[in-house]
mmCIF file of C-alpha atoms and ligand atoms in Angstrom:
data_model
loop_
_atom_site.group_PDB
_atom_site.id
_atom_site.type_symbol
_atom_site.label_atom_id
_atom_site.label_comp_id
_atom_site.label_asym_id
_atom_site.label_seq_id
_atom_site.Cartn_x
_atom_site.Cartn_y
_atom_site.Cartn_z
ATOM 1 C CA LEU A 1 6.521 -21.164 9.047
ATOM 2 C CA LEU A 2 2.739 -20.763 8.369
ATOM 3 C CA TYR A 3 2.031 -18.330 5.526
ATOM 4 C CA LEU A 4 -1.537 -17.151 6.398
ATOM 5 C CA ASP A 5 -1.013 -13.586 4.043
ATOM 6 C CA HIS A 6 -1.575 -14.411 0.534
ATOM 7 C CA CYS A 7 -3.676 -10.877 0.152
ATOM 8 C CA GLY A 8 -0.445 -9.452 1.188
ATOM 9 C CA SER A 9 1.808 -11.135 -1.119
ATOM 10 C CA THR A 10 2.009 -14.436 -2.841
ATOM 11 C CA PRO A 11 5.174 -16.661 -3.567
ATOM 12 C CA LEU A 12 6.254 -16.965 -7.658
ATOM 13 C CA ALA A 13 4.979 -19.798 -9.272
ATOM 14 C CA LYS A 14 6.817 -22.094 -10.993
ATOM 15 C CA GLU A 15 5.838 -21.450 -14.324
ATOM 16 C CA VAL A 16 6.376 -17.552 -13.740
ATOM 17 C CA GLU A 17 9.795 -18.238 -12.284
ATOM 18 C CA ASP A 18 10.670 -20.339 -15.609
ATOM 19 C CA SER A 19 9.570 -17.267 -17.777
ATOM 20 C CA ILE A 20 11.974 -15.266 -15.983
ATOM 21 C CA LEU A 21 15.138 -17.599 -16.496
ATOM 22 C CA ASN A 22 13.908 -17.913 -20.100
ATOM 23 C CA PHE A 23 13.896 -14.081 -20.414
ATOM 24 C CA LEU A 24 17.297 -13.388 -18.752
ATOM 25 C CA LYS A 25 18.700 -16.041 -21.178
ATOM 26 C CA SER A 26 17.160 -14.320 -23.988
ATOM 27 C CA GLU A 27 19.764 -11.512 -24.224
ATOM 28 C CA SER A 28 16.285 -9.112 -24.477
ATOM 29 C CA PHE A 29 18.025 -6.237 -21.790
ATOM 30 C CA GLY A 30 17.560 -3.712 -24.401
ATOM 31 C CA ASN A 31 15.662 -0.485 -24.037
ATOM 32 C CA PRO A 32 11.894 -1.602 -25.611
ATOM 33 C CA SER A 33 11.612 1.943 -26.619
ATOM 34 C CA ALA A 34 14.755 1.692 -28.769
ATOM 35 C CA VAL A 35 12.952 -0.096 -31.678
ATOM 36 C CA HIS A 36 15.603 1.272 -34.405
ATOM 37 C CA HIS A 37 18.344 -1.234 -33.202
ATOM 38 C CA GLU A 38 17.897 -5.350 -32.686
ATOM 39 C CA VAL A 39 18.539 -5.325 -29.089
ATOM 40 C CA GLY A 40 15.837 -2.947 -28.250
ATOM 41 C CA LYS A 41 13.373 -4.255 -31.176
ATOM 42 C CA ARG A 42 13.734 -7.694 -29.111
ATOM 43 C CA ALA A 43 12.618 -6.399 -26.300
ATOM 44 C CA ASN A 44 9.774 -4.348 -27.825
ATOM 45 C CA GLU A 45 8.680 -7.756 -29.388
ATOM 46 C CA LEU A 46 8.733 -9.107 -26.009
ATOM 47 C CA VAL A 47 6.911 -6.284 -24.201
ATOM 48 C CA SER A 48 4.326 -6.071 -27.401
ATOM 49 C CA ALA A 49 3.469 -9.762 -27.427
ATOM 50 C CA SER A 50 3.341 -9.869 -23.365
ATOM 51 C CA ARG A 51 0.498 -6.857 -23.856
ATOM 52 C CA GLU A 52 -1.645 -8.992 -26.643
ATOM 53 C CA ALA A 53 -1.554 -11.683 -24.435
ATOM 54 C CA ILE A 54 -2.613 -10.158 -21.364
ATOM 55 C CA ALA A 55 -5.272 -7.918 -22.838
ATOM 56 C CA HIS A 56 -6.564 -11.081 -24.761
ATOM 57 C CA ALA A 57 -7.022 -12.766 -21.251
ATOM 58 C CA LEU A 58 -8.673 -9.654 -19.636
ATOM 59 C CA GLY A 59 -11.123 -9.125 -22.736
ATOM 60 C CA ALA A 60 -9.540 -5.683 -23.269
ATOM 61 C CA LYS A 61 -7.731 -4.173 -26.294
ATOM 62 C CA SER A 62 -4.078 -4.011 -26.270
ATOM 63 C CA ASN A 63 -3.795 -0.520 -26.140
ATOM 64 C CA GLU A 64 -6.050 -0.570 -23.115
ATOM 65 C CA ILE A 65 -3.269 -1.840 -20.889
ATOM 66 C CA ILE A 66 -1.258 0.401 -18.990
ATOM 67 C CA PHE A 67 1.665 -1.103 -17.282
ATOM 68 C CA THR A 68 2.913 0.348 -13.953
ATOM 69 C CA SER A 69 4.893 -0.416 -10.704
ATOM 70 C CA GLY A 70 1.967 -1.920 -8.958
ATOM 71 C CA ALA A 71 -1.632 -1.417 -8.143
ATOM 72 C CA THR A 72 -0.597 1.252 -5.785
ATOM 73 C CA GLU A 73 0.711 3.475 -8.820
ATOM 74 C CA ALA A 74 -1.971 2.575 -11.076
ATOM 75 C CA ASN A 75 -4.589 3.721 -8.633
ATOM 76 C CA ASN A 76 -2.858 6.818 -8.305
ATOM 77 C CA LEU A 77 -2.221 7.468 -11.907
ATOM 78 C CA LEU A 78 -5.975 7.215 -12.459
ATOM 79 C CA LEU A 79 -7.070 9.073 -9.680
ATOM 80 C CA TRP A 80 -4.535 11.990 -10.107
ATOM 81 C CA GLY A 81 -5.106 12.100 -13.934
ATOM 82 C CA PHE A 82 -8.593 12.227 -13.169
ATOM 83 C CA ALA A 83 -8.293 15.123 -10.976
ATOM 84 C CA LEU A 84 -5.631 16.880 -13.084
ATOM 85 C CA ARG A 85 -7.525 16.468 -16.072
ATOM 86 C CA TYR A 86 -11.044 17.980 -14.826
ATOM 87 C CA ARG A 87 -10.230 20.151 -11.676
ATOM 88 C CA ALA A 88 -10.324 23.523 -13.700
ATOM 89 C CA GLN A 89 -13.906 22.916 -14.149
ATOM 90 C CA GLY A 90 -14.807 21.364 -10.934
ATOM 91 C CA CYS A 91 -14.942 17.666 -10.004
ATOM 92 C CA HIS A 92 -16.253 15.246 -7.656
ATOM 93 C CA ILE A 93 -14.340 11.965 -6.372
ATOM 94 C CA ILE A 94 -16.956 9.506 -4.769
ATOM 95 C CA PHE A 95 -14.942 6.611 -2.829
ATOM 96 C CA GLY A 96 -15.681 3.907 -0.645
ATOM 97 C CA ALA A 97 -15.127 4.037 3.160
ATOM 98 C CA THR A 98 -13.427 0.332 2.981
ATOM 99 C CA GLU A 99 -10.890 0.976 -0.204
ATOM 100 C CA HIS A 100 -7.429 0.241 -0.081
ATOM 101 C CA LYS A 101 -5.296 3.242 1.174
ATOM 102 C CA SER A 102 -3.892 3.614 -2.570
ATOM 103 C CA VAL A 103 -7.360 4.837 -3.252
ATOM 104 C CA PHE A 104 -8.433 6.209 0.461
ATOM 105 C CA ASP A 105 -5.279 8.437 1.085
ATOM 106 C CA THR A 106 -4.910 9.509 -2.417
ATOM 107 C CA CYS A 107 -8.392 10.927 -2.610
ATOM 108 C CA SER A 108 -7.903 12.511 0.864
ATOM 109 C CA ALA A 109 -4.970 14.450 -0.974
ATOM 110 C CA LEU A 110 -6.713 15.106 -3.900
ATOM 111 C CA SER A 111 -9.503 17.223 -1.661
ATOM 112 C CA ASP A 112 -6.543 19.676 -0.938
ATOM 113 C CA LEU A 113 -5.730 19.998 -4.745
ATOM 114 C CA GLY A 114 -8.642 22.841 -5.327
ATOM 115 C CA GLY A 115 -11.387 22.088 -7.896
ATOM 116 C CA VAL A 116 -11.741 18.272 -6.523
ATOM 117 C CA ALA A 117 -14.577 17.867 -4.262
ATOM 118 C CA VAL A 118 -14.478 14.051 -2.255
ATOM 119 C CA THR A 119 -17.172 12.232 -0.558
ATOM 120 C CA GLU A 120 -16.826 9.065 1.369
ATOM 121 C CA CYS A 121 -19.508 6.554 0.522
ATOM 122 C CA GLY A 122 -20.393 4.208 3.637
ATOM 123 C CA VAL A 123 -20.739 0.380 3.813
ATOM 124 C CA ASP A 124 -23.068 -1.822 5.576
ATOM 125 C CA ALA A 125 -22.171 -4.269 8.648
ATOM 126 C CA SER A 126 -21.127 -6.691 6.178
ATOM 127 C CA GLY A 127 -18.572 -4.237 4.098
ATOM 128 C CA GLU A 128 -20.602 -3.724 1.028
ATOM 129 C CA ILE A 129 -21.413 -0.451 -0.471
ATOM 130 C CA ASP A 130 -24.744 1.087 0.650
ATOM 131 C CA LEU A 131 -26.162 1.597 -2.928
ATOM 132 C CA ASP A 132 -28.841 4.299 -1.845
ATOM 133 C CA GLU A 133 -26.287 6.783 -0.527
ATOM 134 C CA LEU A 134 -24.240 6.405 -3.476
ATOM 135 C CA GLU A 135 -27.102 6.882 -5.679
ATOM 136 C CA ARG A 136 -27.723 9.976 -3.229
ATOM 137 C CA GLN A 137 -24.259 11.225 -3.694
ATOM 138 C CA LEU A 138 -24.537 10.872 -7.356
ATOM 139 C CA ALA A 139 -27.605 12.577 -7.494
ATOM 140 C CA LEU A 140 -26.372 15.584 -5.821
ATOM 141 C CA THR A 141 -23.219 16.026 -8.103
ATOM 142 C CA GLN A 142 -25.305 16.156 -11.224
ATOM 143 C CA GLY A 143 -23.565 18.159 -14.161
ATOM 144 C CA GLN A 144 -19.851 17.825 -12.645
ATOM 145 C CA SER A 145 -17.239 15.466 -13.734
ATOM 146 C CA VAL A 146 -17.560 12.444 -11.497
ATOM 147 C CA LEU A 147 -15.442 9.465 -10.624
ATOM 148 C CA VAL A 148 -16.598 6.619 -8.502
ATOM 149 C CA ALA A 149 -13.833 4.663 -7.085
ATOM 150 C CA LEU A 150 -14.832 1.361 -5.649
ATOM 151 C CA MET A 151 -13.052 -1.640 -5.170
ATOM 152 C CA HIS A 152 -14.458 -4.962 -6.560
ATOM 153 C CA MET A 153 -13.515 -7.131 -3.545
ATOM 154 C CA ASN A 154 -11.856 -6.095 -0.450
ATOM 155 C CA ASN A 155 -8.478 -7.216 0.861
ATOM 156 C CA GLU A 156 -9.321 -7.198 4.827
ATOM 157 C CA ILE A 157 -12.841 -8.456 5.054
ATOM 158 C CA PRO A 158 -14.472 -10.756 2.609
ATOM 159 C CA ALA A 159 -16.734 -8.140 0.949
ATOM 160 C CA ARG A 160 -17.750 -8.060 -2.510
ATOM 161 C CA HIS A 161 -19.216 -4.736 -3.682
ATOM 162 C CA PRO A 162 -22.309 -5.258 -6.130
ATOM 163 C CA VAL A 163 -20.270 -3.729 -8.909
ATOM 164 C CA GLU A 164 -22.864 -4.642 -11.361
ATOM 165 C CA SER A 165 -25.078 -2.287 -9.604
ATOM 166 C CA VAL A 166 -22.752 0.407 -9.175
ATOM 167 C CA SER A 167 -21.924 0.059 -12.991
ATOM 168 C CA ARG A 168 -25.574 0.890 -13.735
ATOM 169 C CA LEU A 169 -25.486 3.807 -11.273
ATOM 170 C CA CYS A 170 -22.680 5.122 -12.910
ATOM 171 C CA THR A 171 -23.638 5.149 -16.237
ATOM 172 C CA ARG A 172 -27.078 6.491 -15.265
ATOM 173 C CA TYR A 173 -25.508 9.121 -13.694
ATOM 174 C CA GLY A 174 -23.158 9.565 -16.207
ATOM 175 C CA ALA A 175 -20.160 8.863 -13.771
ATOM 176 C CA PHE A 176 -16.404 7.389 -14.592
ATOM 177 C CA PHE A 177 -16.184 3.838 -12.487
ATOM 178 C CA HIS A 178 -13.085 3.324 -11.180
ATOM 179 C CA CYS A 179 -12.441 -0.198 -9.653
ATOM 180 C CA ASP A 180 -9.260 -1.806 -7.821
ATOM 181 C CA GLY A 181 -9.486 -5.114 -8.895
ATOM 182 C CA VAL A 182 -6.541 -6.563 -6.996
ATOM 183 C CA GLN A 183 -8.603 -8.895 -4.943
ATOM 184 C CA GLY A 184 -11.313 -9.347 -7.208
ATOM 185 C CA TYR A 185 -9.347 -10.723 -10.096
ATOM 186 C CA VAL A 186 -7.706 -13.179 -7.907
ATOM 187 C CA ARG A 187 -11.200 -14.584 -7.570
ATOM 188 C CA GLU A 188 -13.497 -13.500 -10.764
ATOM 189 C CA ARG A 189 -12.645 -13.492 -14.504
ATOM 190 C CA LEU A 190 -12.767 -10.043 -15.759
ATOM 191 C CA ASP A 191 -14.035 -9.354 -19.217
ATOM 192 C CA PHE A 192 -13.182 -5.514 -19.786
ATOM 193 C CA ALA A 193 -15.412 -5.394 -23.054
ATOM 194 C CA SER A 194 -18.418 -6.149 -21.188
ATOM 195 C CA GLY A 195 -18.422 -2.085 -20.174
ATOM 196 C CA LEU A 196 -18.723 -2.535 -16.599
ATOM 197 C CA TYR A 197 -15.918 -0.421 -15.420
ATOM 198 C CA GLY A 198 -14.264 2.482 -16.701
ATOM 199 C CA SER A 199 -11.089 1.389 -15.442
ATOM 200 C CA TYR A 200 -9.737 -1.639 -13.568
ATOM 201 C CA VAL A 201 -6.493 -2.263 -11.480
ATOM 202 C CA ILE A 202 -4.345 -5.737 -11.264
ATOM 203 C CA SER A 203 -1.170 -6.650 -9.337
ATOM 204 C CA THR A 204 0.465 -9.431 -10.196
ATOM 205 C CA HIS A 205 2.162 -10.156 -7.092
ATOM 206 C CA LYS A 206 -1.122 -10.962 -5.311
ATOM 207 C CA ILE A 207 -1.377 -14.141 -8.228
ATOM 208 C CA TYR A 208 2.080 -15.806 -7.735
ATOM 209 C CA GLY A 209 3.340 -13.560 -10.257
ATOM 210 C CA PRO A 210 6.346 -10.571 -9.791
ATOM 211 C CA LYS A 211 6.394 -7.682 -7.704
ATOM 212 C CA GLY A 212 6.730 -4.562 -9.101
ATOM 213 C CA LEU A 213 3.723 -4.969 -11.977
ATOM 214 C CA GLY A 214 0.454 -3.328 -12.049
ATOM 215 C CA LEU A 215 -1.896 -3.456 -14.845
ATOM 216 C CA LEU A 216 -4.253 -0.562 -15.195
ATOM 217 C CA VAL A 217 -6.920 -1.745 -17.540
ATOM 218 C CA PHE A 218 -8.441 1.730 -19.058
ATOM 219 C CA GLY A 219 -9.580 3.035 -22.287
ATOM 220 C CA SER A 220 -11.509 2.844 -24.781
ATOM 221 C CA GLY A 221 -15.109 1.396 -23.456
ATOM 222 C CA PRO A 222 -18.554 3.109 -23.015
ATOM 223 C CA LEU A 223 -17.108 4.644 -19.352
ATOM 224 C CA SER A 224 -14.282 5.973 -21.134
ATOM 225 C CA THR A 225 -12.611 9.540 -19.863
ATOM 226 C CA ARG A 226 -9.458 11.073 -20.481
ATOM 227 C CA ILE A 227 -6.933 11.698 -17.890
ATOM 228 C CA THR A 228 -3.897 14.234 -17.619
ATOM 229 C CA SER A 229 -1.056 12.409 -16.233
ATOM 230 C CA ALA A 230 0.992 14.018 -13.503
ATOM 231 C CA TYR A 231 3.984 12.455 -14.942
ATOM 232 C CA HIS A 232 6.287 13.728 -17.668
ATOM 233 C CA GLY A 233 9.499 12.865 -19.290
ATOM 234 C CA GLY A 234 8.688 9.973 -21.833
ATOM 235 C CA SER A 235 5.933 8.683 -24.354
ATOM 236 C CA GLN A 236 5.837 5.240 -22.989
ATOM 237 C CA GLU A 237 2.325 3.964 -22.333
ATOM 238 C CA ALA A 238 0.711 6.835 -24.425
ATOM 239 C CA GLY A 239 2.503 9.339 -22.222
ATOM 240 C CA LEU A 240 0.660 8.316 -19.398
ATOM 241 C CA ARG A 241 3.147 6.690 -17.547
ATOM 242 C CA PRO A 242 6.787 7.455 -18.855
ATOM 243 C CA GLY A 243 9.462 5.689 -17.806
ATOM 244 C CA THR A 244 11.393 2.637 -19.189
ATOM 245 C CA LEU A 245 9.335 -0.304 -19.151
ATOM 246 C CA ASN A 246 10.042 -3.211 -16.859
ATOM 247 C CA THR A 247 10.728 -5.760 -19.472
ATOM 248 C CA LEU A 248 11.363 -8.848 -17.090
ATOM 249 C CA ALA A 249 7.857 -7.896 -14.973
ATOM 250 C CA ILE A 250 5.683 -7.558 -17.935
ATOM 251 C CA VAL A 251 7.026 -10.821 -19.723
ATOM 252 C CA ALA A 252 6.496 -12.616 -16.045
ATOM 253 C CA GLY A 253 3.161 -10.899 -15.940
ATOM 254 C CA ALA A 254 1.849 -12.407 -19.092
ATOM 255 C CA ALA A 255 3.237 -16.043 -17.783
ATOM 256 C CA THR A 256 1.263 -14.822 -14.733
ATOM 257 C CA VAL A 257 -2.206 -13.904 -16.018
ATOM 258 C CA ALA A 258 -2.239 -17.018 -18.310
ATOM 259 C CA LEU A 259 -1.240 -19.350 -15.395
ATOM 260 C CA HIS A 260 -4.171 -17.877 -13.384
ATOM 261 C CA GLU A 261 -6.476 -17.727 -15.870
ATOM 262 C CA SER A 262 -6.127 -21.667 -16.108
ATOM 263 C CA LYS A 263 -5.787 -22.157 -11.966
ATOM 264 C CA ARG A 264 -8.185 -19.716 -10.927
ATOM 265 C CA ALA A 265 -10.847 -22.246 -10.089
ATOM 266 C CA GLN A 266 -8.691 -24.359 -8.381
ATOM 267 C CA ARG A 267 -7.110 -21.567 -6.413
ATOM 268 C CA VAL A 268 -10.377 -20.111 -5.136
ATOM 269 C CA GLN A 269 -11.647 -23.583 -4.275
ATOM 270 C CA HIS A 270 -8.440 -24.434 -2.055
ATOM 271 C CA MET A 271 -8.528 -20.644 -0.562
ATOM 272 C CA ALA A 272 -12.307 -21.215 0.536
ATOM 273 C CA HIS A 273 -11.508 -24.907 1.895
ATOM 274 C CA CYS A 274 -8.296 -23.481 4.005
ATOM 275 C CA ALA A 275 -10.483 -20.760 5.457
ATOM 276 C CA GLU A 276 -13.286 -23.060 6.570
ATOM 277 C CA ALA A 277 -10.711 -25.309 7.893
ATOM 278 C CA PHE A 278 -9.281 -22.546 9.812
ATOM 279 C CA VAL A 279 -12.367 -20.930 11.235
ATOM 280 C CA ASN A 280 -13.976 -24.125 11.996
ATOM 281 C CA THR A 281 -10.669 -25.160 14.017
ATOM 282 C CA LEU A 282 -10.591 -21.715 15.961
ATOM 283 C CA SER A 283 -14.602 -22.153 16.871
ATOM 284 C CA GLY A 284 -13.878 -25.439 18.145
ATOM 285 C CA LEU A 285 -10.956 -24.291 20.391
ATOM 286 C CA ILE A 286 -12.071 -20.800 21.717
ATOM 287 C CA SER A 287 -15.166 -19.447 22.262
ATOM 288 C CA SER A 288 -14.176 -15.875 22.381
ATOM 289 C CA PHE A 289 -13.130 -16.371 18.722
ATOM 290 C CA LYS A 290 -15.395 -14.283 16.618
ATOM 291 C CA LEU A 291 -15.722 -13.245 12.978
ATOM 292 C CA THR A 292 -16.001 -9.431 12.129
ATOM 293 C CA THR A 293 -18.067 -10.607 8.730
ATOM 294 C CA PRO A 294 -18.880 -13.993 7.736
ATOM 295 C CA LEU A 295 -16.947 -16.384 5.563
ATOM 296 C CA ASN A 296 -18.406 -15.309 2.324
ATOM 297 C CA SER A 297 -17.975 -17.894 -0.883
ATOM 298 C CA LYS A 298 -17.776 -14.628 -3.404
ATOM 299 C CA VAL A 299 -14.623 -13.838 -1.628
ATOM 300 C CA ALA A 300 -12.807 -17.174 -0.855
ATOM 301 C CA GLY A 301 -9.915 -17.342 1.347
ATOM 302 C CA ILE A 302 -10.214 -13.797 3.681
ATOM 303 C CA VAL A 303 -11.160 -14.459 7.105
ATOM 304 C CA ASN A 304 -11.120 -11.243 9.416
ATOM 305 C CA PHE A 305 -11.344 -12.038 13.374
ATOM 306 C CA TYR A 306 -10.960 -11.072 16.949
ATOM 307 C CA PHE A 307 -10.745 -12.614 20.336
ATOM 308 C CA GLU A 308 -12.897 -10.750 22.819
ATOM 309 C CA ASP A 309 -10.624 -9.254 25.318
ATOM 310 C CA ILE A 310 -7.376 -10.134 23.750
ATOM 311 C CA ASP A 311 -5.115 -7.416 22.516
ATOM 312 C CA ALA A 312 -4.177 -8.048 18.884
ATOM 313 C CA PRO A 313 -0.486 -6.617 19.151
ATOM 314 C CA THR A 314 0.193 -8.810 22.249
ATOM 315 C CA LEU A 315 -0.969 -11.846 20.187
ATOM 316 C CA LEU A 316 0.943 -11.314 17.196
ATOM 317 C CA ALA A 317 4.249 -10.551 18.676
ATOM 318 C CA SER A 318 3.765 -13.992 20.368
ATOM 319 C CA LEU A 319 2.813 -15.576 17.214
ATOM 320 C CA LYS A 320 6.031 -15.515 15.011
ATOM 321 C CA GLU A 321 5.622 -18.781 13.103
ATOM 322 C CA VAL A 322 2.116 -17.848 12.035
ATOM 323 C CA CYS A 323 1.810 -15.022 9.284
ATOM 324 C CA ILE A 324 -0.865 -13.157 9.764
ATOM 325 C CA ASN A 325 -1.899 -9.550 10.212
ATOM 326 C CA ARG A 326 -3.866 -6.461 11.716
ATOM 327 C CA GLY A 327 -5.046 -5.137 8.150
ATOM 328 C CA ALA A 328 -3.229 -4.381 4.786
ATOM 329 C CA SER A 329 0.393 -5.212 4.734
ATOM 330 C CA CYS A 330 1.224 -2.035 3.024
ATOM 331 C CA THR A 331 -0.106 0.758 5.635
ATOM 332 C CA GLY A 332 2.018 -0.572 8.438
ATOM 333 C CA SER A 333 -1.086 -2.070 9.589
ATOM 334 C CA GLY A 334 0.326 -5.452 9.280
ATOM 335 C CA GLY A 335 1.853 -4.517 12.677
ATOM 336 C CA GLU A 336 2.072 -1.650 14.701
ATOM 337 C CA GLN A 337 -0.928 0.415 13.410
ATOM 338 C CA TYR A 338 -4.483 -0.547 12.806
ATOM 339 C CA SER A 339 -6.902 -0.485 9.743
ATOM 340 C CA HIS A 340 -9.649 2.252 9.166
ATOM 341 C CA VAL A 341 -11.886 -0.679 7.656
ATOM 342 C CA PRO A 342 -13.065 -2.511 11.161
ATOM 343 C CA LYS A 343 -14.286 1.213 12.061
ATOM 344 C CA ALA A 344 -16.017 1.772 8.498
ATOM 345 C CA LEU A 345 -17.878 -1.338 9.396
ATOM 346 C CA GLY A 346 -19.270 0.239 12.672
ATOM 347 C CA LEU A 347 -17.446 -1.922 15.044
ATOM 348 C CA PRO A 348 -17.081 -1.106 18.596
ATOM 349 C CA VAL A 349 -13.784 0.971 19.412
ATOM 350 C CA GLU A 350 -12.365 -1.559 21.656
ATOM 351 C CA VAL A 351 -12.560 -4.049 18.623
ATOM 352 C CA GLN A 352 -11.421 -2.164 15.873
ATOM 353 C CA ALA A 353 -7.953 -2.212 17.468
ATOM 354 C CA ASN A 354 -7.886 -5.878 17.937
ATOM 355 C CA VAL A 355 -8.847 -7.427 14.778
ATOM 356 C CA LEU A 356 -6.810 -9.573 12.769
ATOM 357 C CA ARG A 357 -6.659 -10.829 9.165
ATOM 358 C CA ALA A 358 -5.466 -14.435 7.742
ATOM 359 C CA SER A 359 -5.934 -14.955 4.063
ATOM 360 C CA PHE A 360 -5.217 -18.185 2.267
ATOM 361 C CA GLY A 361 -3.682 -19.385 -0.954
ATOM 362 C CA ASP A 362 -1.154 -21.933 -2.698
ATOM 363 C CA ALA A 363 1.736 -21.390 0.030
ATOM 364 C CA VAL A 364 -0.519 -23.500 2.548
ATOM 365 C CA SER A 365 -2.686 -26.468 3.158
ATOM 366 C CA MET A 366 -5.647 -27.756 4.679
ATOM 367 C CA GLU A 367 -3.750 -29.257 7.555
ATOM 368 C CA ASP A 368 -1.455 -26.252 7.896
ATOM 369 C CA SER A 369 -4.452 -23.967 8.251
ATOM 370 C CA LYS A 370 -5.650 -26.167 11.179
ATOM 371 C CA ILE A 371 -2.472 -26.159 12.547
ATOM 372 C CA ALA A 372 -2.004 -22.433 12.425
ATOM 373 C CA ALA A 373 -5.426 -21.951 14.107
ATOM 374 C CA ALA A 374 -4.478 -24.361 16.773
ATOM 375 C CA ARG A 375 -1.137 -22.390 17.582
ATOM 376 C CA ILE A 376 -3.375 -19.471 17.715
ATOM 377 C CA ALA A 377 -5.654 -20.790 20.009
ATOM 378 C CA GLU A 378 -2.710 -22.076 22.219
ATOM 379 C CA ARG A 379 -1.250 -18.453 22.187
ATOM 380 C CA VAL A 380 -4.530 -16.967 23.138
ATOM 381 C CA ARG A 381 -5.115 -19.258 25.775
ATOM 382 C CA GLN A 382 -1.630 -18.678 27.728
ATOM 383 C CA LEU A 383 -2.636 -14.849 27.474
ATOM 384 C CA VAL A 384 -5.855 -15.543 29.190
ATOM 385 C CA ASP A 385 -3.899 -17.840 31.833
ATOM 386 C CA GLU A 386 -1.436 -15.179 32.440
ATOM 387 C CA ARG A 387 -3.742 -12.577 33.001
ATOM 388 C CA ILE A 388 -5.743 -14.596 35.670
ATOM 389 C CA LYS A 389 -2.288 -15.601 37.379
HETATM 390 N N1 PMP B 1 -5.467 -2.744 -3.593
HETATM 391 C C1 PMP B 1 -5.777 -3.854 -3.179
HETATM 392 C C2 PMP B 1 -6.977 -4.166 -2.992
HETATM 393 C C3 PMP B 1 -4.577 -4.894 -2.518
HETATM 394 O O1 PMP B 1 -4.903 -5.566 -2.026
HETATM 395 C C4 PMP B 1 -3.525 -4.145 -2.635
HETATM 396 C C5 PMP B 1 -2.242 -4.808 -1.977
HETATM 397 N N2 PMP B 1 -2.435 -5.137 -0.897
HETATM 398 C C6 PMP B 1 -3.026 -3.044 -3.169
HETATM 399 C C7 PMP B 1 -3.939 -2.067 -3.655
HETATM 400 C C8 PMP B 1 -1.557 -2.243 -3.324
HETATM 401 O O2 PMP B 1 -0.938 -3.117 -4.318
HETATM 402 P P1 PMP B 1 0.558 -3.065 -4.714
HETATM 403 O O3 PMP B 1 1.244 -4.101 -3.891
HETATM 404 O O4 PMP B 1 0.715 -3.795 -6.472
HETATM 405 O O5 PMP B 1 0.582 -1.659 -4.897
#
């Protein structure tokens, strides 16, 4: 199998696997909240040490890290939390047109809640937020409690929002800046203390760590806000995300973050080389191969493409040994549905449904990336031949 879906998920790194095995041997199965007895205390100490290490790596304070079950939950927790806190006085959420569904669909659900206005902000043809439009929208919401939800880097197209300018605009207009950093953190270091973000979200299974752990970095910086959690039933994570903590994933998460900090540069370089090799091979073999957005050195390893006159579902169905997608895996757009992102780019309708994504990382070599491209080219030729017959 040729695995070209690193934006979907990544395999566990050996070092992270070792941390899990050590944890399993350590008899730290107690409830980390049961600090009055020894077994609970042991688990609690592991959680605290992991939290401390993660916070340190992210330039955050340990009380600014909220553990969740993943980025989807972290985005929901923050957005619902903001809406519930501010809707009585009327609040406004501005979100990007290419956000991951965990932000996009949540904003649309919140618009039905009452007291919450939501506005979508468009992107240009390269997928970057339109800063003039954002500023116009911010100016119209003056005096209200406003949250801007914009991702750092996109998970389907190689696009990076100018988060520095977005943050400056948020500060100028008194808005809270929530950033889905799942793909951004893969490629860039986070220094939360820089004050660029009000909150930032990371998912460990995108960086060779466990599935089922999200990090909501949120707290006391200059853009801080208060939120009212939609959850009840426990005092964990300052009462914002109640529920017994997943000690195993948290311990593994600390190992994941530490490893990623030491390997990021190397990983990014590898992703960039694989993506280039893939694109060069395909462009050399098939003239109808087109990129929706050009390769972007700031967002290494993501290729969003289509073949003129080739139906993406038919191609995917005949490509079982090459793991690629039609969009984000979590929305089902991996297979049967297609994504909202090509539409936001303004691509013609006939192209929107036939866009594919390949994303690179440690589970694929440069040679395999070329082989995958050649296999795809072979299938495209077969589909064209069958049509001619
Ligand atoms: N946001 C982005 C940008 C993502 O790429 C993903 C994963 N596809 C998510 C959020 C959701 O992450 P998780 O799987 O941890 O819920």
